Coordinates of C-alpha atoms in Angstrom, one line a residue:
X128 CA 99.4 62.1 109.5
X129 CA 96.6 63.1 111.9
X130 CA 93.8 64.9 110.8
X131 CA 92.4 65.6 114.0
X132 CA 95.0 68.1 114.3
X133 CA 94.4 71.6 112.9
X134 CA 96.4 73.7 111.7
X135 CA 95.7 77.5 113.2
X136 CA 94.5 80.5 111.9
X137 CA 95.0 84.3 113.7
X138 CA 95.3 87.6 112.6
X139 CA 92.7 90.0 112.6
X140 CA 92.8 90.2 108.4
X141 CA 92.3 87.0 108.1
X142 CA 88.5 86.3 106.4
X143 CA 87.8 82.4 108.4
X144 CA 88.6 81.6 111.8
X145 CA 88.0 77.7 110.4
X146 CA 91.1 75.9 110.8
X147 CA 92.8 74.1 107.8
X148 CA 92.6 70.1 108.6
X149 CA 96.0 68.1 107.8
X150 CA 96.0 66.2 104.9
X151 CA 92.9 67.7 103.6
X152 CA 94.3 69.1 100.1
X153 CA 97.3 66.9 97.9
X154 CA 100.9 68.2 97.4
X155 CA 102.0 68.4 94.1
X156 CA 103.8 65.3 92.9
X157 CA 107.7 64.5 93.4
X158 CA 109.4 65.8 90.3
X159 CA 106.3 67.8 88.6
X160 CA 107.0 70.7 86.6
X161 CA 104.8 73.4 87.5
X162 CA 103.8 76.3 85.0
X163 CA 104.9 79.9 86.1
X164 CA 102.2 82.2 87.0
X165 CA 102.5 85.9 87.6
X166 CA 102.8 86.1 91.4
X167 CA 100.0 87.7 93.4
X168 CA 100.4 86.4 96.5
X169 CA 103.8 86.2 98.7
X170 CA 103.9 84.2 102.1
X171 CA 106.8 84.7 104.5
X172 CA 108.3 82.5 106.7
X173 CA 108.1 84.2 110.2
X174 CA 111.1 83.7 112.4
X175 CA 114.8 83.9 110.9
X176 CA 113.1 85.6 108.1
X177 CA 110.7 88.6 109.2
X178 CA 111.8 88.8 112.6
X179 CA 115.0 87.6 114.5
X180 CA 114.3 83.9 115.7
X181 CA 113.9 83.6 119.3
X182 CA 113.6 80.1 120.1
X183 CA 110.2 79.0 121.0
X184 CA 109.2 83.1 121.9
X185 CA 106.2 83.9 123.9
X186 CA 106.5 87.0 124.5
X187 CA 105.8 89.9 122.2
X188 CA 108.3 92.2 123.8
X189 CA 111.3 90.0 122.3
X190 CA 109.7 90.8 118.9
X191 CA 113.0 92.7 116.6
X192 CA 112.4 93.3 112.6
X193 CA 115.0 92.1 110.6
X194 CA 116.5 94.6 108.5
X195 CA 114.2 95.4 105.0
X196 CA 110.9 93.5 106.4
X197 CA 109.1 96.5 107.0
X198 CA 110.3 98.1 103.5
X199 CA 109.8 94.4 101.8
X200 CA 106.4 94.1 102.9
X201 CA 105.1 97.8 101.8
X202 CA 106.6 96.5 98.5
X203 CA 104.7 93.8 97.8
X204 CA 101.4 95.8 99.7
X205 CA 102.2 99.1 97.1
X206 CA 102.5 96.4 94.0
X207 CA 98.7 95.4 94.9
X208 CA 99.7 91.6 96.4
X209 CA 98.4 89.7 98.8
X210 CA 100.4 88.7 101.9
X211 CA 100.3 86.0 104.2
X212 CA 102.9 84.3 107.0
X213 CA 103.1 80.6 107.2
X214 CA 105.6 79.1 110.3
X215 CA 105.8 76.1 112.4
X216 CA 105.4 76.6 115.9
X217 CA 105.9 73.7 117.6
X218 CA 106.8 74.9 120.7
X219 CA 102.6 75.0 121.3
X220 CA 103.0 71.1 120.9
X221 CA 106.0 70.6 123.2
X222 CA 104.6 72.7 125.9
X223 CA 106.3 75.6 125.8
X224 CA 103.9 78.0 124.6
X225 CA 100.3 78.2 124.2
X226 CA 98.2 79.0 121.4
X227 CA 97.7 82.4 123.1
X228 CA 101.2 83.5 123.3
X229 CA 101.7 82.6 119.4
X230 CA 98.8 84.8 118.8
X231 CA 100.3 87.6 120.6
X232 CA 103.7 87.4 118.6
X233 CA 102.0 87.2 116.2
X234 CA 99.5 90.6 116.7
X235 CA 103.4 92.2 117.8
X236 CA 104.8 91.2 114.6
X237 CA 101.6 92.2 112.2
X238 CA 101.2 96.0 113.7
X239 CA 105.3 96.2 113.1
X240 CA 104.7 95.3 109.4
X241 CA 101.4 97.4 109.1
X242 CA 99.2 94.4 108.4
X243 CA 99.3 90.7 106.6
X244 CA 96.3 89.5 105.5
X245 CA 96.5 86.1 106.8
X246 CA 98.5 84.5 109.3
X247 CA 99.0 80.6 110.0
X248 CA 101.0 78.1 112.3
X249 CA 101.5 74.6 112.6
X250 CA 101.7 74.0 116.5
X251 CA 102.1 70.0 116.1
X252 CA 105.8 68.3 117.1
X253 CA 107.9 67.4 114.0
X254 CA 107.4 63.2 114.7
X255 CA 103.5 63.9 114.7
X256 CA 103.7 64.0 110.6
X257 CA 100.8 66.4 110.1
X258 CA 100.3 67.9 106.4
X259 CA 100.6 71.1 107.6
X260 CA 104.1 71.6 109.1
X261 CA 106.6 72.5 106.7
X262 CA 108.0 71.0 105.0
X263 CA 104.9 69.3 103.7
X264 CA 102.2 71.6 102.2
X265 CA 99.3 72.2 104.1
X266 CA 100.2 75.2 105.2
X267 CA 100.5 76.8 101.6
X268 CA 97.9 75.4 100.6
X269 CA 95.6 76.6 103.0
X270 CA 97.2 80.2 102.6
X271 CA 96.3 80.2 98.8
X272 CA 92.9 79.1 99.5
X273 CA 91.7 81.8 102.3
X274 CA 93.4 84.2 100.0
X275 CA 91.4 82.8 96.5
X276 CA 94.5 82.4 95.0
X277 CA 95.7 78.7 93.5
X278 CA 99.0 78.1 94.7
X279 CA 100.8 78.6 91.5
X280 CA 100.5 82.0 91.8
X281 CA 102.1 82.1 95.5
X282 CA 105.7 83.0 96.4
X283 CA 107.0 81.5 99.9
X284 CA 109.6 83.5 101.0
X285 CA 112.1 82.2 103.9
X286 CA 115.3 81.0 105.4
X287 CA 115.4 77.2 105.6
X288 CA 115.1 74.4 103.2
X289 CA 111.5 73.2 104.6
X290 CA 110.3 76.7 103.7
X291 CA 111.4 76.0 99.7
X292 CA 110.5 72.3 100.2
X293 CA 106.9 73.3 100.8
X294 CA 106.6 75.4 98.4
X295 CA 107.6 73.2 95.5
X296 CA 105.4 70.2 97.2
X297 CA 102.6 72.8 97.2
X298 CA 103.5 74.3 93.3
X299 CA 104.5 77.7 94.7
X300 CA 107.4 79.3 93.6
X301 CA 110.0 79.5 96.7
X302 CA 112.7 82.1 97.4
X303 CA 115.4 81.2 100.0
X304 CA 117.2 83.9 102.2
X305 CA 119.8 82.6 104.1
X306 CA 121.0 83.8 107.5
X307 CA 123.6 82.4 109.9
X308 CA 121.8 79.5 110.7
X309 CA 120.9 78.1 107.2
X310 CA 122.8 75.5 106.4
X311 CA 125.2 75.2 103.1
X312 CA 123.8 72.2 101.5
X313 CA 120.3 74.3 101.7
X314 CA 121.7 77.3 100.2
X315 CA 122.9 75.1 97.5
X316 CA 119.6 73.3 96.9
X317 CA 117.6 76.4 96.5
X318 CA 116.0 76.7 93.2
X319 CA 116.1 80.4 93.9
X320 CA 117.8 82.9 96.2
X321 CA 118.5 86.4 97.7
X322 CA 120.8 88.3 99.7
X323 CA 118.3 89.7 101.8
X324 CA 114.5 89.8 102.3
X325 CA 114.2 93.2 100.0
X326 CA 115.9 91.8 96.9
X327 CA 113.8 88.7 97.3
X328 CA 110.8 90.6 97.1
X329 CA 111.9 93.1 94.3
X330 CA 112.6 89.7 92.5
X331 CA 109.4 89.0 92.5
X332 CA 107.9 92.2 91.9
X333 CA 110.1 92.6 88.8
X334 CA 108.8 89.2 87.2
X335 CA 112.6 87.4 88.8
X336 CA 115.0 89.9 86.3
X337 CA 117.0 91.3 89.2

């Protein structure tokens, strides 16, 4: 773990540019059984799950909706939730991006939706062990907190198993949506799952009866 390495923050929505230190808030225990709360907050994965995954995309003219994100996110807006996007981005760490062009993806990808009120990425390399790339917690964490919700009352929302695995090491409740490139095993692991991004969210909305 090294602490000296921030998480980031962007979007214009969110309400602190102060970034979210790794390691600074504990996971959940292995194994704990967390009480169900009503959901009032959903955080999506970003790329395979909002927006077709580019590998390591820089530019905001590559940005494409997958289909129901726009539809999914006015959902959970119109139900009165808040919304936020958690994704590792560790492309920034490898050198292939900068902070700058994940901000810019990022702007592209918010004024597609029509606004999510926070927005956070992990830019550290897998092998640096930071608390804040999925699958550990911090990012979740950190979401609940600049949105004043505990994490209990969050739903993470995304296509691989390092998006439910954070959730459940955070006590959020995690939905898995599997695309092409999820794997079996991770579809088969998932505590919960939909068919696509819209029934995940009506899922939620509906208190998980669909």
């Amino acid at each position: 773990m090294n602490p000296a390495r921030p998480a980031t923050v962007s979007g214009a929505r969110t309400n602190t540019g102060a970034p979210a230190s790794c390691g600074a808030a504990p996971a959940s225990p292995p194994g704990a059984r967390v009480t169900p709360l009503p959901v009032t907050a959903v955080l999506f994965d970003r790329d395979g799950t909002l927006v077709v995954d580019v590998p390591y995309n820089g530019d905001p003219d590559r940005v494409r909706l997958l289909p129901g994100a726009r539809r999914a996110l006015a959902a959970v807006r119109g139900a009165g939730l808040a919304t936020g996007v958690v994704s590792n981005q560790s492309g920034v760490g490898r050198g292939l991006i900068s902070h700058a062009d994940v901000r810019r993806v990022n702007a592209r990808v918010d004024s597609l939706l029509g606004g999510v009120d926070v927005w956070l990425y992990c830019p550290h390399l897998p092998e640096e062990g930071c608390d804040c790339r999925k699958p550990r917690p911090g990012l979740v964490l950190r979401a609940a907190r600049l949105l004043g919700r505990v994490p209990g009352e969050c739903a993470v929302i995304g296509d691989i198993g390092a998006d439910l695995a954070a959730a459940r090491a955070a006590g959020a409740r995690g939905v898995l949506v599997p695309n092409p490139a999820t794997r079996p095993e991770e579809v088969a692991g998932a505590p919960e799952s939909a068919p696509d991004l819209l029934t995940a969210v009506r899922t939620l909305l509906d208190g998980g009866r669909s």
